[in-house]
Amino acid sequence: MSRRFFRVRELALLLGLAGSYCPLGFSQDAVSGPHRVAEEAGFEVIVVRSPEEAQRALDRLQKGEDFSKVAREMSIDPTAEAGGYLGKFDPDALRGELRDALKGVQPGQITPVVHLPSGYAILKVMGAEGRTEAKKDVDPARNLALSATGTVKYLPNLGGFAEAEVALTGFPKTPDWNADPHTVCDLRKQSLEAFVEAAKQVLAPGQTGPLSGMAPIDAMHAHYALGQIYAYEGKMEPAIKEYQASYQLALSGLPTAAPGMEEALGTMYLHKSEMENDSFRAPGEKCLFPIRPENAYRVTEDSQKAIEYFLKYLEKKPDELEVKWLLNIAYMTLGKYPAGVPAKYLIPPSTFESKEDVGRFVDVAFETGLKSFTTAGGLIVEDFENNGLLDVMTSSWDSCGAMHYFHNNGDGTFSDQTQKAGLGGQVGGLNMIQADYNNDGCTDVLVLRGGWEFPQRKSLLRNNCDGTFTDVTIASGLAEPTSTQTAVWADINNDGLLDLFVGNENGVAQLFLNKGDGTFEDIAVSAHVTGGGTAYTKGVAAADYDGDGWMDLYVSNLNGRNFLYHNNHDNTFTEVAVEAGVPGSGRGFATWFFDYDNDGLPDLFATSYFTSIEETARTYLGLPANATTLKLYKNLGDGKFKDVTEQADLAKVFMTMGANFGDIDNDGYLDIYLGTGNPSYGSLLPNVLLRNHDGKYFVDVTTSSGTGELHKGHGVAFADLSNSGHEDIIEEVGGATLGDSHTPRLFKNPGNGNDWITVKLVGVKTNRAAIGARIKVTVQNEGQGTRSIYRTVGSGGSFGASPLQQHIGLGKSAKIVSLTVTWPTSKTEQTFQNVDKNQFLEIKEFAEQYTKLERKAFQLRGPQRRTSDDSARATNVPAGKN
């Protein structure tokens, strides 16, 4: 493929000239007048990964090939086996992009290509009769990649992530380009440069050739798309210039498109204001929600322009919660919230108040030396050097973004020792997980790549036990490129070796059996864990949920119900999610097992993921949700679960991405921290801290704790970084684009008077890291009697990894009556009586005594005055890039 071919064909596809791209949901049909399809009609669908594949499918259909045949051969949608048949239903059940594309489409006709979060879709309208040979129609709500889920209003794509992906997809590449992360990096940069060059040529005055003579709506799309790429790179001045050109075209002849451009311009000016005021590089409390008046921005011109455009939008559509929300944030940046917000658009401060106070956490990331500035990424907190100090490792979604390895200096600071650790060549990776896969006593790392994108290679980094790591991916058999950001280590056959389950997007899962010689074998098909075909998996977790001594697997899917794989004890599994009562939200993301009520049974938490500010705003305002909510399933002990979401006060919609759990107040009950957001620059929602109230319900303590980071939250971990007996919250913050890069957050725990104990387990017959081993601590709390607290060794949530050593809060004035460890491989138990509290222990499988570990406590370095120049020196992006 030549670069000229990229410029003409792929650019045409991107800019909408091929009739396939509708960036803000407006189309020529929307401008000239809607033509609705029948109240209920039959539909078929084809979904593919790239615009090139979409064009090939469209070419075949236009040549007269049968839609069902093309769907079976090309579609990645779950309906592919049925020839793409969705069933008969009201078109209002579909996503907004698909509803727009259906305007004017008559029975027997097909839509243009429509860009969705899950790929590129083509719909066919069949008529009210549907497919006569079908035994039953498909419920569109089961396919959440296409479903509107009631009347959910999705956030517009602002920031250029989708455009950058299309640019890379259409760029010339060698067949094995995605097997090397550095090649992906090079092609990413080249494709962006080629796109900008080509777009400038298309939009140059007097341009002639295949793309000349654009209709006004096409010119509007062209300016918008170029602005998106500039925004992707963080070049807000030229981005806004292109948005303005698009807006003027809308005003001059396409008035129905104007409100969308007003929201877009308001969002871009607000993002530019954040950049001008160092909210990404030196956030401090400037982007803790709700922004306090004393943290108002110094440079206010761009925030004022944002307000101007949001108000223009609301004059036409005064009830739009999404734009009201952004308007209120814009006033916060000026220090004029709430008094300055027009009364009819005000979201009152009482909406965000916390009902409980757990003390104020303070971000000390920069002061402690956790200095990086990257896009979204993964996070692991672990004692990689076996010296009793927890180190921090981060990755970056940016294809060219480097990993960071922060060595804990033991004095409240960290040193970036990435190069020394041999990790300087590792780039990219949306998530990471840790385990001692080879049982040598040193914790290894798996980097996961390709999430939300095209298939890419994973990286297995073997810890050499000397402070360095070696990439052994190819030798281990894990190098096949897939699209994933989620995996879990678990010993599925109790042989003492950790196996690996990988959840993939638009593909089948992988289950790698550890062969004990440093290599793995994929047994997913024979193990029956492929979900019957492709899925769009965003989270996986493992636990022995039914107490039979064997690890089971849970899979959270974005595009339909979740899977629960029950272990059959013979390297095979049976899918039982519906029977067990844990189908999930239908649009899943992060998930985990944890014993939230300390009854000794692993319960299940599964988030929902709707990219809708409106739905989150409805949660805060106490309005009914149109989207499905978070899900909490209580384990009943008989292989079944009960949905207790409502009782636990978790029937909320939070746009959750990175997430994890820990005990912020050492009361023995596990709390939750949710990172929020999506790639759009309009995705400004607070990350959320939920306190577990005695195992009965959860209370939002975000505002009182000062942990409501307003930007995109990805890898999350809970860890006692200073050996002081209190878990801090560490978060890798940043969006999907270079222009949404951010520094990490380290929210220092203010401390409390409750007791604790930290237990490190060492397996002998069980895997060395003791993943899957269970701990039971029986305590007496003064005046409260005796109770038990339960933990299972693992890294916690499915997006971000806490240490494998287990920090266990014991409550106030606690006495440990007994501590019991249950080992999964040997099926043995160890019980120790009258263990001292507030200490670090190591317990080895089969040992008659535990070992007290000497751990020096210290204070994390506290906040100091910080300048933007200081922050810029610690970044991966040149200072002043805009």
mmCIF file with all atom_site columns, C-alpha atoms in Angstrom, residues 368 370 379-393 405-415 434 443 717-730 746 756 758-760 794 801-807 840 853-856 858 860:
data_model
loop_
_atom_site.group_PDB
_atom_site.id
_atom_site.type_symbol
_atom_site.label_atom_id
_atom_site.label_alt_id
_atom_site.label_comp_id
_atom_site.label_asym_id
_atom_site.label_entity_id
_atom_site.label_seq_id
_atom_site.pdbx_PDB_ins_code
_atom_site.Cartn_x
_atom_site.Cartn_y
_atom_site.Cartn_z
_atom_site.occupancy
_atom_site.B_iso_or_equiv
_atom_site.pdbx_formal_charge
_atom_site.auth_seq_id
_atom_site.auth_comp_id
_atom_site.auth_asym_id
_atom_site.auth_atom_id
_atom_site.pdbx_PDB_model_num
ATOM 1  C CA . THR A 1 368 ? 8.099  11.243  46.934 1.00 0.00 ? 368 THR A CA 1
ATOM 2  C CA . LEU A 1 370 ? 6.879  9.247   41.552 1.00 0.00 ? 370 LEU A CA 1
ATOM 3  C CA . LEU A 1 379 ? 0.279  -0.059  37.844 1.00 0.00 ? 379 LEU A CA 1
ATOM 4  C CA . ILE A 1 380 ? 1.887  -2.643  40.109 1.00 0.00 ? 380 ILE A CA 1
ATOM 5  C CA . VAL A 1 381 ? 2.983  -2.070  43.709 1.00 0.00 ? 381 VAL A CA 1
ATOM 6  C CA . GLU A 1 382 ? 5.206  -4.920  44.900 1.00 0.00 ? 382 GLU A CA 1
ATOM 7  C CA . ASP A 1 383 ? 8.404  -5.786  46.775 1.00 0.00 ? 383 ASP A CA 1
ATOM 8  C CA . PHE A 1 384 ? 10.311 -6.669  43.605 1.00 0.00 ? 384 PHE A CA 1
ATOM 9  C CA . GLU A 1 385 ? 13.687 -6.660  45.366 1.00 0.00 ? 385 GLU A CA 1
ATOM 10 C CA . ASN A 1 386 ? 12.731 -8.766  48.421 1.00 0.00 ? 386 ASN A CA 1
ATOM 11 C CA . ASN A 1 387 ? 14.052 -6.098  50.793 1.00 0.00 ? 387 ASN A CA 1
ATOM 12 C CA . GLY A 1 388 ? 10.842 -5.367  52.673 1.00 0.00 ? 388 GLY A CA 1
ATOM 13 C CA . LEU A 1 389 ? 10.093 -2.204  50.696 1.00 0.00 ? 389 LEU A CA 1
ATOM 14 C CA . LEU A 1 390 ? 7.277  -1.814  48.179 1.00 0.00 ? 390 LEU A CA 1
ATOM 15 C CA . ASP A 1 391 ? 8.362  -0.549  44.762 1.00 0.00 ? 391 ASP A CA 1
ATOM 16 C CA . VAL A 1 392 ? 6.090  0.965   42.094 1.00 0.00 ? 392 VAL A CA 1
ATOM 17 C CA . MET A 1 393 ? 5.984  0.002   38.414 1.00 0.00 ? 393 MET A CA 1
ATOM 18 C CA . TYR A 1 405 ? 10.319 1.389   37.704 1.00 0.00 ? 405 TYR A CA 1
ATOM 19 C CA . PHE A 1 406 ? 10.377 3.394   40.944 1.00 0.00 ? 406 PHE A CA 1
ATOM 20 C CA . HIS A 1 407 ? 12.687 1.902   43.579 1.00 0.00 ? 407 HIS A CA 1
ATOM 21 C CA . ASN A 1 408 ? 11.592 2.493   47.176 1.00 0.00 ? 408 ASN A CA 1
ATOM 22 C CA . ASN A 1 409 ? 14.483 4.229   48.971 1.00 0.00 ? 409 ASN A CA 1
ATOM 23 C CA . GLY A 1 410 ? 13.111 3.429   52.428 1.00 0.00 ? 410 GLY A CA 1
ATOM 24 C CA . ASP A 1 411 ? 13.082 7.068   53.503 1.00 0.00 ? 411 ASP A CA 1
ATOM 25 C CA . GLY A 1 412 ? 9.762  8.243   52.109 1.00 0.00 ? 412 GLY A CA 1
ATOM 26 C CA . THR A 1 413 ? 11.055 8.722   48.557 1.00 0.00 ? 413 THR A CA 1
ATOM 27 C CA . PHE A 1 414 ? 11.422 6.732   45.334 1.00 0.00 ? 414 PHE A CA 1
ATOM 28 C CA . SER A 1 415 ? 14.118 6.717   42.639 1.00 0.00 ? 415 SER A CA 1
ATOM 29 C CA . GLN A 1 434 ? 2.593  -9.666  38.720 1.00 0.00 ? 434 GLN A CA 1
ATOM 30 C CA . THR A 1 443 ? 8.138  -11.520 41.455 1.00 0.00 ? 443 THR A CA 1
ATOM 31 C CA . ALA A 1 717 ? -3.496 -0.142  43.941 1.00 0.00 ? 717 ALA A CA 1
ATOM 32 C CA . PHE A 1 718 ? -3.849 -0.078  47.734 1.00 0.00 ? 718 PHE A CA 1
ATOM 33 C CA . ALA A 1 719 ? -0.533 -0.421  49.566 1.00 0.00 ? 719 ALA A CA 1
ATOM 34 C CA . ASP A 1 720 ? 1.274  0.524   52.772 1.00 0.00 ? 720 ASP A CA 1
ATOM 35 C CA . LEU A 1 721 ? 4.182  2.234   51.025 1.00 0.00 ? 721 LEU A CA 1
ATOM 36 C CA . SER A 1 722 ? 5.805  3.497   54.235 1.00 0.00 ? 722 SER A CA 1
ATOM 37 C CA . ASN A 1 723 ? 5.431  0.362   56.395 1.00 0.00 ? 723 ASN A CA 1
ATOM 38 C CA . SER A 1 724 ? 3.384  2.505   58.783 1.00 0.00 ? 724 SER A CA 1
ATOM 39 C CA . GLY A 1 725 ? 0.369  0.205   59.005 1.00 0.00 ? 725 GLY A CA 1
ATOM 40 C CA . HIS A 1 726 ? -1.983 2.259   56.792 1.00 0.00 ? 726 HIS A CA 1
ATOM 41 C CA . GLU A 1 727 ? -2.837 1.622   53.155 1.00 0.00 ? 727 GLU A CA 1
ATOM 42 C CA . ASP A 1 728 ? -2.290 4.485   50.734 1.00 0.00 ? 728 ASP A CA 1
ATOM 43 C CA . ILE A 1 729 ? -4.039 4.702   47.353 1.00 0.00 ? 729 ILE A CA 1
ATOM 44 C CA . ILE A 1 730 ? -1.837 4.821   44.252 1.00 0.00 ? 730 ILE A CA 1
ATOM 45 C CA . LEU A 1 746 ? -0.269 8.868   45.549 1.00 0.00 ? 746 LEU A CA 1
ATOM 46 C CA . TRP A 1 756 ? -3.536 -4.153  61.668 1.00 0.00 ? 756 TRP A CA 1
ATOM 47 C CA . THR A 1 758 ? 0.555  -7.696  57.325 1.00 0.00 ? 758 THR A CA 1
ATOM 48 C CA . VAL A 1 759 ? 1.113  -11.300 56.250 1.00 0.00 ? 759 VAL A CA 1
ATOM 49 C CA . LYS A 1 760 ? 3.475  -12.546 53.549 1.00 0.00 ? 760 LYS A CA 1
ATOM 50 C CA . GLY A 1 794 ? -3.908 -11.948 44.999 1.00 0.00 ? 794 GLY A CA 1
ATOM 51 C CA . ALA A 1 801 ? -2.281 -4.564  41.080 1.00 0.00 ? 801 ALA A CA 1
ATOM 52 C CA . SER A 1 802 ? -1.808 -4.304  44.850 1.00 0.00 ? 802 SER A CA 1
ATOM 53 C CA . PRO A 1 803 ? 1.012  -6.182  46.660 1.00 0.00 ? 803 PRO A CA 1
ATOM 54 C CA . LEU A 1 804 ? 0.678  -9.933  47.107 1.00 0.00 ? 804 LEU A CA 1
ATOM 55 C CA . GLN A 1 805 ? 1.519  -9.556  50.807 1.00 0.00 ? 805 GLN A CA 1
ATOM 56 C CA . GLN A 1 806 ? -1.803 -9.067  52.595 1.00 0.00 ? 806 GLN A CA 1
ATOM 57 C CA . HIS A 1 807 ? -2.450 -6.000  54.738 1.00 0.00 ? 807 HIS A CA 1
ATOM 58 C CA . PHE A 1 840 ? 4.777  -7.915  59.589 1.00 0.00 ? 840 PHE A CA 1
ATOM 59 C CA . LEU A 1 853 ? 9.816  -9.539  59.716 1.00 0.00 ? 853 LEU A CA 1
ATOM 60 C CA . GLU A 1 854 ? 11.755 -6.447  60.712 1.00 0.00 ? 854 GLU A CA 1
ATOM 61 C CA . ARG A 1 855 ? 10.262 -3.543  58.806 1.00 0.00 ? 855 ARG A CA 1
ATOM 62 C CA . LYS A 1 856 ? 11.344 0.039   59.402 1.00 0.00 ? 856 LYS A CA 1
ATOM 63 C CA . PHE A 1 858 ? 8.909  5.938   57.841 1.00 0.00 ? 858 PHE A CA 1
ATOM 64 C CA . LEU A 1 860 ? 6.160  9.548   52.945 1.00 0.00 ? 860 LEU A CA 1
#
